[in-house]
Amino acid sequence: MTMREKIEEAAARYPDQRSAIMPALLIAQKEHGHLPGPLLEEVADILGVERIWVYELATFYTLFHTEPVGMFHLQLCDNISCMLCGSEDLLKHLETVLGIKRGDTTPDGLFTLSTVECLGACEMAPVMQVGDDYHGNLNVARINALLDSLRATVGRVASVEHASTRPPGE
Amino acid sequence: MFEPVLLKNIDAPDGHLLSTFEAGGGYRALAKALREYTPDEVVELVKRSNLRGRGGAGFSTGMKWSFVPKQTGKPKYLCCNADEGEPGTFKDRIIMERDPHQLVEGLAVSAYAIRAKTAYVYIRGEYVTAIRRLEQAIAEAHEKGYLGTGILGSDFNFAIHIHCGAGAYICGEETAMLESLEGKRAQPRLKPPFPAVAGLYASPTVINNVETLACVPHIVTRGPDWFRGIGPDKSPGPKLYCLSGQVHKPGLYELPMGIPLRELVEDHAGGPLPGRKIKAVIPGGVSAPVIPERGLDVGMDFDSLAAAGSMLGSAGVVVIDDSTCMVKVATRIIEFFHHESCGKCTPCREGLNWVVKVLRRIEAGDGAPGDLEQLDMLCKGIFGNTFCALGDGAAMGLQGRTRAFPR
Ligand SMILES: Cc1cc2nc3c(=O)[nH]c(=O)nc-3n(C[C@H](O)[C@H](O)[C@H](O)COP(=O)(O)O)c2cc1C
Ligand code: SF4
Ligand code: FES
């Protein structure tokens, strides 16, 4: 399905097109990684709604990114239960090993580091969300292993792409 | 021994599948409701059960449903509040991930009762697994005729749609949620009109929490007297408690309403971490004032906690031990509210800003005489003067913490 088709399918769930702006922005962000201005305008045009309505939502809700983020968005919870279970030390550790401050992206574009409010998974505090996945009961060793496995997936993606672009017979 | 009902399937490896749910008696409540009761009789059952909303405010569910006008030309809507943003709370996520059909059946029975044909489940966008599982459950239920048109041979038609949130705590406030569903910024609405009269698209709308809806099929199957027989009569039923923080066995526990907080923390959740002592417990998410160790004998129900100056809220029970500084806890919580303030009204937007400044100064060791008085004054300026309960919750929580730990 194209982005337009996905958005139109989502819009059919509501009696009013304006309600479909949020789902449409989630779809658009999933496809493009973030939401630059022209994409917001495209969403508005697909739904036939005012552009300002779309801008308004893209800037109000924190899950929408109008700026690019790294390939892996590390979202460490630092709310109450995670704080009580040591998230502050994990933040310091991440800042040290990645060489960036929270809110920043590594120069190679791999990791963006953020802190977020409660992820609703406090039973496994401290918790970090990476992409769609939750990683809980974290400590320094687990964070290191997680970063390694994320880097390894990039290696795999790159080598698969490389293999498929190689001419046959080589 | 108390027999869990809400978490019955929670450890089943395929608890999210229809086959598991049906094998455990699933969708029998829906069949029973459609066959044996009129919509009004279902409302009556729920009223008689004394079920009170599990989203935080503890309002009578049957009463809320009975405010929906019967004769209007407009469609009626059921909205499920699955935004679960209150720090310390994770019960709705676990229901949706591990036993999503329980919610689907709860939605269907409740929609029948209020004569709604459409429900929207507003789930926070971070809950990717829960969203997938619920989507799958809805599709399975459709295929089997538990949703759709002419459900189980009756003339009841009903569809469920999922609406993903995009990261704003305020969307959990019911009128802000309606604004968000209508594609606007999530800022609370003035009440009245109440949603039951003019809610989503200005139509009669009921908003209920995931756990509230999950209780409904059990009330239909086992009867209101069974429900009322568990815990205090005015605040009864099985209840999900979310245990987290500095405690030995964090996790989700299903136990009767009204269980003493001490028993919950010390017996069920295994007490403090080795070598530590409990200093205080937040009983119902961070909007609920903290309870110092000496107060732990309070019962975990709406009325007992209110009488103790706190609240059951979302039953997010956060345990704090003697290695932790209470000023730090207070600062972190107020920073949360400040960050999540929607900015619509001045006392909350500006007041919390000042509270954060004073608290950060105290935490840094630069407290000055008069700081506590100033915090108290700021809280009084916020409490009761804000548009929605976010500001109240922030002020009430802080006043509770300064009362319990005045240092
Ligand atoms: C700031 C704020 C946040 C809230 N967040 C939630 C939430 O995440 N989930 C929820 O069910 N109720 C939340 N509520 C309560 C809802 O407004 C509403 O009372 C509840 O969803 C009604 O459902 P119930 O009667 O089944 O409890 C919140 C209220 C406020 C003021
Ligand atoms: S109290 Fe805070 S969150 Fe509620 S409407 Fe006012 S500014 Fe918004
Ligand atoms: S406080 Fe971190 S997941 Fe809830």
XYZ file of C-alpha atoms and ligand atoms in Angstrom:
620
model
C 0.000 0.000 0.000
C 1.192 3.523 -0.714
C 1.238 6.150 2.004
C -1.824 7.766 0.452
C -3.757 4.493 0.520
C -2.810 3.831 4.137
C -3.916 7.318 5.129
C -7.193 6.999 3.253
C -7.861 3.673 4.918
C -7.242 5.208 8.357
C -9.460 8.189 7.523
C -12.405 5.891 6.763
C -12.643 5.099 10.485
C -13.845 8.603 11.345
C -16.882 10.649 10.390
C -14.634 13.708 10.205
C -11.364 13.948 8.220
C -9.777 16.147 10.843
C -9.712 13.177 13.247
C -7.475 11.354 10.793
C -4.633 13.881 11.034
C -2.955 12.118 13.956
C -3.087 8.643 12.416
C -1.948 10.127 9.104
C 1.053 11.795 10.730
C 1.997 8.517 12.411
C 1.828 6.761 9.039
C 3.855 9.474 7.319
C 6.487 9.449 10.057
C 6.771 5.670 9.884
C 7.499 5.935 6.149
C 9.901 8.864 6.228
C 11.488 8.805 9.677
C 10.464 12.363 10.458
C 7.997 15.013 9.335
C 9.509 17.806 7.217
C 7.273 20.707 6.104
C 6.481 19.445 2.583
C 5.366 16.095 4.020
C 2.992 17.885 6.403
C 1.522 19.694 3.418
C 1.119 16.436 1.532
C -0.760 14.952 4.502
C -3.031 17.994 4.623
C -3.724 17.682 0.903
C -4.469 13.948 1.057
C -7.003 14.541 3.833
C -8.285 17.794 2.376
C -7.889 19.634 5.678
C -6.356 22.982 6.633
C -2.562 22.903 6.649
C -2.426 24.816 9.924
C -4.341 21.996 11.641
C -1.643 19.566 10.570
C 1.220 21.838 11.692
C -0.495 22.348 15.009
C -0.588 18.644 15.808
C 2.895 17.910 14.459
C 4.315 20.398 16.950
C 2.037 19.698 19.956
C 2.598 15.954 20.378
C 6.021 14.758 21.472
C 6.069 11.557 19.396
C 6.111 13.600 16.201
C 9.545 14.701 14.996
C 9.790 17.627 12.640
C 13.606 17.222 12.678
C 15.491 14.061 11.623
C 16.421 11.582 14.365
C 19.121 8.907 14.402
C 18.578 5.414 13.017
C 18.068 4.214 16.586
C 16.209 6.525 18.908
C 17.223 5.611 22.447
C 14.460 6.835 24.744
C 15.444 6.317 28.343
C 12.697 6.753 30.911
C 13.810 8.943 33.793
C 10.494 9.246 35.581
C 9.922 8.265 39.199
C 10.160 4.462 39.225
C 13.043 4.374 36.756
C 14.822 7.106 38.704
C 14.418 5.088 41.904
C 15.949 2.104 40.083
C 19.009 3.936 38.780
C 18.163 5.590 35.446
C 20.381 8.598 36.233
C 23.511 6.480 36.213
C 22.405 4.829 32.975
C 21.955 8.230 31.367
C 25.488 9.232 32.391
C 26.800 5.941 31.038
C 25.014 6.391 27.696
C 26.270 9.954 27.389
C 29.818 8.744 28.020
C 29.878 5.760 25.675
C 28.047 7.561 22.869
C 29.969 10.802 23.408
C 26.814 12.921 23.169
C 24.451 14.720 25.533
C 20.789 13.871 25.825
C 18.818 15.392 22.980
C 21.712 14.923 20.539
C 22.485 12.507 17.716
C 25.838 10.785 17.174
C 27.789 12.185 14.190
C 27.363 8.897 12.285
C 23.576 9.338 12.532
C 23.138 6.001 14.312
C 21.902 7.027 17.757
C 19.716 9.800 19.105
C 19.586 9.893 22.902
C 16.519 11.246 24.725
C 14.960 10.971 28.125
C 11.214 10.442 28.223
C 8.427 10.428 30.782
C 7.058 7.162 32.204
C 6.764 4.501 29.492
C 4.133 2.576 31.439
C 6.444 -0.351 32.084
C 7.668 0.490 35.584
C 7.580 -3.168 36.645
C 10.764 -3.556 34.582
C 12.413 -0.265 35.586
C 14.771 1.093 34.450
C 13.322 0.965 30.933
C 14.389 2.296 27.546
C 12.387 2.300 24.334
C 14.303 1.815 21.083
C 12.130 2.024 17.994
C 9.076 -0.078 18.731
C 10.706 -2.189 21.441
C 10.925 -1.860 25.202
C 14.105 -2.978 26.974
C 13.685 -3.390 30.714
C 15.601 -4.273 33.871
C 18.548 -2.416 32.417
C 22.003 -2.046 33.891
C 25.311 -0.950 32.417
C 26.163 -4.425 31.084
C 22.775 -4.835 29.403
C 23.007 -1.380 27.851
C 26.394 -2.235 26.396
C 25.074 -5.511 24.986
C 22.059 -3.719 23.530
C 24.215 -1.078 21.815
C 26.394 -3.837 20.370
C 23.421 -5.741 18.999
C 21.963 -2.559 17.480
C 25.282 -1.804 15.787
C 25.409 -5.395 14.534
C 21.985 -5.080 12.861
C 23.334 -2.102 10.923
C 26.269 -4.194 9.798
C 23.865 -6.883 8.616
C 21.605 -4.467 6.775
C 24.621 -2.936 5.054
C 26.081 -6.277 3.994
C 22.725 -7.552 2.695
C 22.351 -4.420 0.607
C 25.899 -4.836 -0.572
C 25.332 -8.478 -1.542
C 22.182 -7.699 -3.486
C 23.798 -4.919 -5.497
C 26.685 -7.169 -6.509
C 26.330 -8.359 -10.109
C 25.482 -12.063 -10.392
C 28.346 -14.446 -10.833
C 30.828 -12.451 -8.763
C -8.010 -17.433 48.937
C -8.879 -14.669 46.492
C -9.333 -15.974 42.977
C -8.030 -13.609 40.276
C -10.410 -12.921 37.401
C -8.842 -10.012 35.533
C -5.416 -11.657 35.419
C -6.680 -15.194 34.971
C -5.071 -15.628 31.522
C -2.131 -13.390 32.131
C 0.566 -16.036 32.236
C -0.925 -18.238 29.513
C 1.569 -18.370 26.636
C -1.208 -17.733 24.095
C -3.363 -15.586 26.361
C -3.801 -13.030 23.599
C -5.461 -15.477 21.190
C -9.193 -15.949 20.797
C -8.916 -19.713 21.261
C -7.417 -19.292 24.752
C -9.985 -16.688 25.678
C -12.918 -18.817 24.497
C -11.578 -21.874 26.295
C -11.692 -19.865 29.541
C -15.335 -18.890 29.038
C -14.685 -15.773 26.966
C -17.515 -14.010 25.120
C -20.112 -15.820 27.227
C -20.912 -12.576 29.016
C -21.611 -10.929 25.669
C -23.872 -13.801 24.638
C -25.656 -13.671 27.994
C -26.124 -9.895 27.884
C -27.559 -10.014 24.364
C -29.851 -12.946 25.130
C -31.054 -12.223 28.653
C -30.859 -8.485 29.273
C -32.022 -5.248 27.706
C -29.414 -2.478 27.528
C -31.041 -0.753 30.510
C -30.843 -3.947 32.532
C -27.091 -4.138 31.900
C -26.751 -0.550 33.141
C -28.767 -1.566 36.198
C -26.484 -4.563 36.886
C -23.398 -2.388 36.714
C -25.018 0.196 38.979
C -25.866 -2.492 41.523
C -22.316 -3.846 41.429
C -20.998 -0.463 42.715
C -18.204 -0.606 40.124
C -16.242 2.635 40.272
C -13.981 3.865 37.481
C -10.448 2.510 37.547
C -8.972 5.434 35.581
C -8.386 7.570 38.653
C -11.443 9.501 39.742
C -13.475 6.525 40.989
C -16.819 7.713 39.650
C -19.685 5.190 39.616
C -19.673 3.517 36.213
C -23.373 2.615 36.158
C -24.276 6.160 37.127
C -22.095 7.589 34.367
C -23.775 5.314 31.828
C -27.243 6.321 33.007
C -26.531 9.983 32.137
C -26.506 9.094 28.433
C -29.757 10.367 26.969
C -31.767 7.590 25.323
C -33.685 9.574 22.761
C -31.438 11.698 20.591
C -31.038 11.748 16.866
C -27.278 11.529 17.338
C -25.029 8.467 17.379
C -23.573 7.499 20.750
C -19.899 6.775 21.280
C -17.903 4.686 23.685
C -14.298 5.764 24.219
C -11.792 3.619 26.008
C -9.096 5.474 27.865
C -5.939 3.459 27.228
C -3.601 6.434 27.379
C -2.094 5.258 30.669
C 0.300 8.109 31.275
C 0.244 8.346 35.071
C 3.813 7.547 36.172
C 3.907 4.280 38.091
C 1.004 2.727 36.166
C 1.187 -0.181 33.714
C -1.934 -2.315 34.280
C -3.813 -1.363 31.106
C -0.774 -2.179 28.972
C -0.515 -5.645 30.464
C -4.233 -6.382 29.945
C -4.030 -5.301 26.312
C -0.812 -7.193 25.606
C -1.700 -10.460 27.294
C -5.496 -10.658 27.336
C -6.814 -8.172 24.776
C -10.074 -10.077 24.214
C -11.057 -9.250 27.758
C -11.120 -5.592 26.734
C -12.875 -6.343 23.427
C -15.643 -8.181 25.265
C -15.840 -5.404 27.870
C -16.220 -2.847 25.091
C -18.937 -4.872 23.347
C -21.039 -5.400 26.481
C -20.639 -1.775 27.574
C -21.488 -0.433 24.118
C -24.625 -2.571 24.118
C -25.593 -1.069 27.474
C -25.242 2.543 26.357
C -26.547 1.841 22.824
C -23.315 2.809 21.067
C -22.405 1.337 17.694
C -18.865 2.665 17.587
C -15.996 2.651 20.053
C -12.619 4.312 19.840
C -9.789 2.953 21.946
C -7.318 5.754 22.588
C -3.976 3.999 23.187
C -0.741 5.813 23.823
C 1.501 5.484 20.760
C 4.422 3.980 22.697
C 2.389 0.814 23.380
C 3.284 -0.820 20.069
C 2.842 -4.410 21.250
C -0.477 -3.652 22.926
C -1.704 -1.920 19.771
C -0.776 -4.911 17.596
C -2.338 -7.419 19.946
C -5.563 -5.436 20.249
C -5.754 -5.008 16.458
C -5.347 -8.744 16.081
C -7.985 -9.449 18.739
C -10.467 -7.095 17.070
C -9.907 -8.824 13.724
C -10.362 -12.282 15.267
C -13.520 -11.202 17.093
C -14.925 -9.793 13.843
C -14.312 -13.021 12.029
C -16.121 -15.001 14.714
C -19.107 -12.648 14.753
C -18.499 -11.115 18.187
C -18.181 -7.756 16.447
C -19.760 -6.424 13.263
C -23.405 -6.524 12.257
C -26.088 -8.699 13.826
C -23.765 -9.868 16.607
C -24.525 -13.458 17.716
C -27.850 -13.411 15.907
C -29.098 -10.262 17.692
C -29.798 -6.892 16.110
C -26.778 -5.330 17.845
C -24.147 -3.825 15.516
C -20.826 -2.690 16.855
C -17.328 -1.755 15.607
C -14.116 -0.910 17.484
C -11.432 1.401 16.135
C -7.998 2.046 17.588
C -6.714 5.600 17.792
C -3.041 5.972 18.669
C -1.934 8.824 20.860
C 1.296 10.642 20.183
C 2.848 11.341 23.551
C 1.023 13.814 25.764
C 0.005 12.951 29.318
C -2.891 15.398 29.157
C -4.626 13.172 26.557
C -5.570 10.952 29.502
C -7.891 13.689 30.779
C -11.180 12.715 29.223
C -12.156 15.959 27.517
C -8.593 16.508 26.254
C -8.827 12.994 24.828
C -11.986 13.950 22.955
C -10.262 17.035 21.526
C -7.383 14.822 20.443
C -9.767 12.326 18.833
C -11.322 15.178 16.898
C -7.873 16.005 15.523
C -7.131 19.001 17.711
C -4.482 19.836 20.276
C -5.251 17.991 23.487
C -6.465 20.762 25.750
C -9.264 20.087 28.224
C -12.781 21.357 27.581
C -14.979 23.332 29.904
C -17.571 21.157 31.697
C -20.577 21.211 31.484
C -21.661 20.025 29.035
C -20.469 16.650 30.241
C -19.344 14.115 27.644
C -22.348 11.887 28.398
C -24.498 14.644 26.871
C -22.142 16.269 24.356
C -18.799 14.499 23.935
C -17.151 13.232 20.762
C -18.433 15.171 17.721
C -20.897 16.796 20.174
C -22.657 13.424 20.569
C -23.365 11.512 23.797
C -20.122 9.795 24.805
C -18.989 7.537 27.616
C -15.295 7.417 28.481
C -14.044 4.519 30.554
C -10.678 3.145 31.527
C -9.427 -0.242 30.217
C -9.649 -1.953 33.612
C -13.145 -0.566 34.235
C -14.370 -2.054 30.950
C -12.596 -5.332 31.647
C -14.636 -5.697 34.876
C -17.983 -5.450 33.093
C -18.203 -8.952 31.516
C -17.368 -10.530 34.892
C -20.216 -8.590 36.504
C -22.606 -9.873 33.822
C -21.424 -13.477 34.215
C -21.101 -13.689 37.987
C -23.622 -11.075 38.999
C -23.398 -7.759 40.868
C -23.556 -9.398 44.302
C -20.388 -11.368 43.640
C -18.626 -8.113 42.684
C -19.927 -6.234 45.713
C -18.880 -9.063 47.965
C -15.190 -8.347 47.290
C -13.700 -5.539 49.416
C -15.587 -2.553 50.881
C -19.229 -2.258 49.823
C -18.877 1.337 48.597
C -15.691 0.664 46.668
C -15.716 -3.026 45.802
C -14.325 -5.472 43.303
C -11.125 -7.131 42.197
C -8.399 -4.546 41.629
C -5.120 -4.352 39.730
C -2.218 -2.869 41.677
C 0.962 -1.797 39.886
C 3.966 -2.241 42.178
C 7.241 -0.536 41.250
C 10.199 1.385 42.598
C 12.429 0.219 45.425
C 10.593 -2.991 46.188
C 11.641 -6.615 46.116
C 9.081 -8.012 43.653
C 7.756 -5.291 41.343
C 4.869 -6.341 39.102
C 1.129 -6.374 38.584
C -1.013 -7.850 41.360
C -4.729 -8.589 41.369
C -6.198 -8.470 44.873
C -9.399 -7.230 46.478
C -10.107 -3.542 46.789
C -9.367 -2.292 50.255
C -6.394 -4.539 50.973
C -4.066 -2.800 53.455
C -1.213 -1.032 51.656
C 1.235 -2.633 54.098
C 0.079 -6.138 53.212
C 0.324 -5.337 49.517
C 3.865 -3.997 49.760
C 5.333 -6.229 52.450
C 3.625 -9.581 51.885
C 2.714 -9.677 48.227
C 5.503 -7.560 46.758
C 8.145 -8.902 49.121
C 8.913 -5.689 51.045
C 11.966 -3.458 50.593
C 15.213 -4.385 48.868
C 17.722 -6.268 51.038
C 19.222 -4.083 53.760
C 16.850 -1.180 53.134
C 13.830 0.192 54.956
C 10.688 1.610 53.411
C 10.483 5.368 53.838
C 7.261 6.150 52.009
C 4.871 4.849 49.382
C 2.970 6.655 46.635
C -0.302 4.705 46.503
C -1.931 5.829 43.269
C 0.387 7.349 40.691
C 2.320 10.570 41.153
C -0.786 12.745 41.504
C -1.493 10.940 44.800
C 0.112 12.379 47.946
C 2.803 10.151 49.421
C 2.117 8.045 52.496
C 4.914 7.831 55.077
C 5.837 4.388 56.399
C 3.813 4.811 59.588
C 0.642 5.280 57.504
C 0.891 2.032 55.545
C -1.989 0.323 57.325
C -4.481 2.281 55.210
C -6.867 0.291 52.993
C -6.383 0.505 49.239
C -9.772 1.813 48.186
C -11.134 5.173 47.068
C -12.691 6.194 50.389
C -10.026 4.981 52.826
C -7.225 6.649 50.904
C -9.193 9.872 50.550
C -9.758 9.849 54.319
C -5.999 9.418 54.768
C -5.356 12.524 52.639
C -4.235 10.673 49.552
C -5.989 8.846 46.725
C -6.254 5.495 44.982
C -5.911 7.170 41.577
C -4.535 4.692 39.063
C -3.237 2.303 41.780
C 0.330 2.907 40.650
C 2.085 1.981 43.910
C 5.618 3.371 43.995
C 7.820 2.287 46.882
C 10.538 4.644 48.139
C 13.222 3.444 50.550
C 15.546 5.130 53.042
C 18.343 5.604 50.494
C 16.282 8.175 48.619
C 15.952 11.902 49.255
C 12.331 13.047 49.333
C 13.173 16.473 47.898
C 14.564 14.737 44.864
C 11.355 12.715 44.512
C 9.248 15.844 44.855
C 11.349 17.730 42.315
C 11.184 14.948 39.749
C 7.416 14.674 40.076
C 6.815 18.393 39.748
C 9.145 18.516 36.742
C 6.896 15.916 35.154
C 3.737 17.956 35.686
C 5.469 21.118 34.534
C 6.608 19.356 31.362
C 3.140 17.936 30.694
C 1.126 21.069 31.479
C -0.839 21.814 28.327
C -0.392 25.546 28.835
C -4.060 26.474 28.663
C -4.395 28.093 32.096
C -2.057 30.362 34.005
C -1.951 28.869 37.544
C -0.752 25.519 36.198
C 1.520 26.801 33.420
C 3.245 29.554 35.443
C 2.746 28.259 38.981
C 4.455 24.937 38.300
C 7.326 26.782 36.688
C 7.972 28.617 39.962
C 7.536 25.486 42.049
C 10.172 23.709 39.939
C 12.596 26.615 40.446
C 12.211 26.626 44.234
C 12.490 22.840 44.494
C 15.593 22.658 42.302
C 17.205 25.290 44.513
C 16.384 23.310 47.679
C 17.626 20.094 46.085
C 20.910 21.794 45.181
C 21.359 22.628 48.877
C 20.462 26.318 48.576
C 17.214 26.171 50.491
C 16.326 29.362 52.315
C 14.046 29.980 55.283
C 10.578 30.668 53.949
C 10.914 28.259 51.023
C 8.363 25.837 52.416
C 5.931 28.673 53.036
C 6.480 29.859 49.515
C 5.835 26.390 48.108
C 2.693 26.186 50.168
C 1.529 29.537 48.864
C 2.238 28.488 45.274
C 0.322 25.244 45.752
C -2.643 27.110 47.195
C -2.555 29.391 44.179
C -2.740 26.373 41.879
C -5.118 24.061 43.730
C -8.745 24.694 42.858
C -7.841 27.418 40.370
C -6.982 25.366 37.339
C -8.973 24.313 34.333
C -8.420 20.585 34.789
C -7.237 18.185 37.456
C -3.622 18.065 36.231
C -2.816 21.248 38.140
C -4.762 20.033 41.190
C -2.963 16.694 41.155
C 0.417 18.386 40.996
C -0.367 20.757 43.880
C -2.060 18.145 46.029
C 0.800 15.691 45.606
C 3.396 18.273 46.553
C 1.503 19.544 49.582
C 1.195 15.947 50.742
C 4.934 15.426 50.403
C 5.844 18.637 52.247
C 3.353 17.770 55.035
C 4.754 14.276 55.464
C 8.436 15.260 55.160
C 8.773 18.891 56.333
C 12.505 19.348 56.160
C -4.333 14.914 33.873
C -5.191 13.693 33.864
C -4.698 12.508 33.317
C -5.487 11.360 33.279
N -4.948 10.232 32.729
C -5.724 9.115 32.652
C -5.222 7.926 32.031
O -4.077 7.875 31.571
N -6.033 6.840 31.967
C -7.307 6.860 32.458
O -8.011 5.863 32.363
N -7.804 7.964 33.059
C -7.056 9.087 33.159
N -7.585 10.218 33.731
C -8.976 10.180 34.215
C -9.935 10.458 33.062
O -10.115 11.855 32.908
C -11.309 9.835 33.279
O -11.771 10.208 34.538
C -11.319 8.340 33.187
O -10.740 7.900 31.999
C -12.735 7.843 33.259
O -12.778 6.433 33.211
P -13.285 5.572 34.439
O -14.563 6.194 34.917
O -13.464 4.224 33.890
O -12.214 5.649 35.479
C -6.793 11.379 33.805
C -7.271 12.560 34.371
C -6.492 13.703 34.409
C -7.051 14.931 35.021
S -4.491 22.643 34.692
Fe -2.639 22.521 33.407
S -3.021 20.777 32.068
Fe -5.034 21.358 32.933
S -5.880 22.824 31.446
Fe -4.725 24.054 32.919
S -2.659 24.242 31.945
Fe -3.719 22.543 30.918
S 8.796 5.355 35.498
Fe 9.950 4.497 33.907
S 8.551 3.172 32.942
Fe 7.348 4.105 34.478
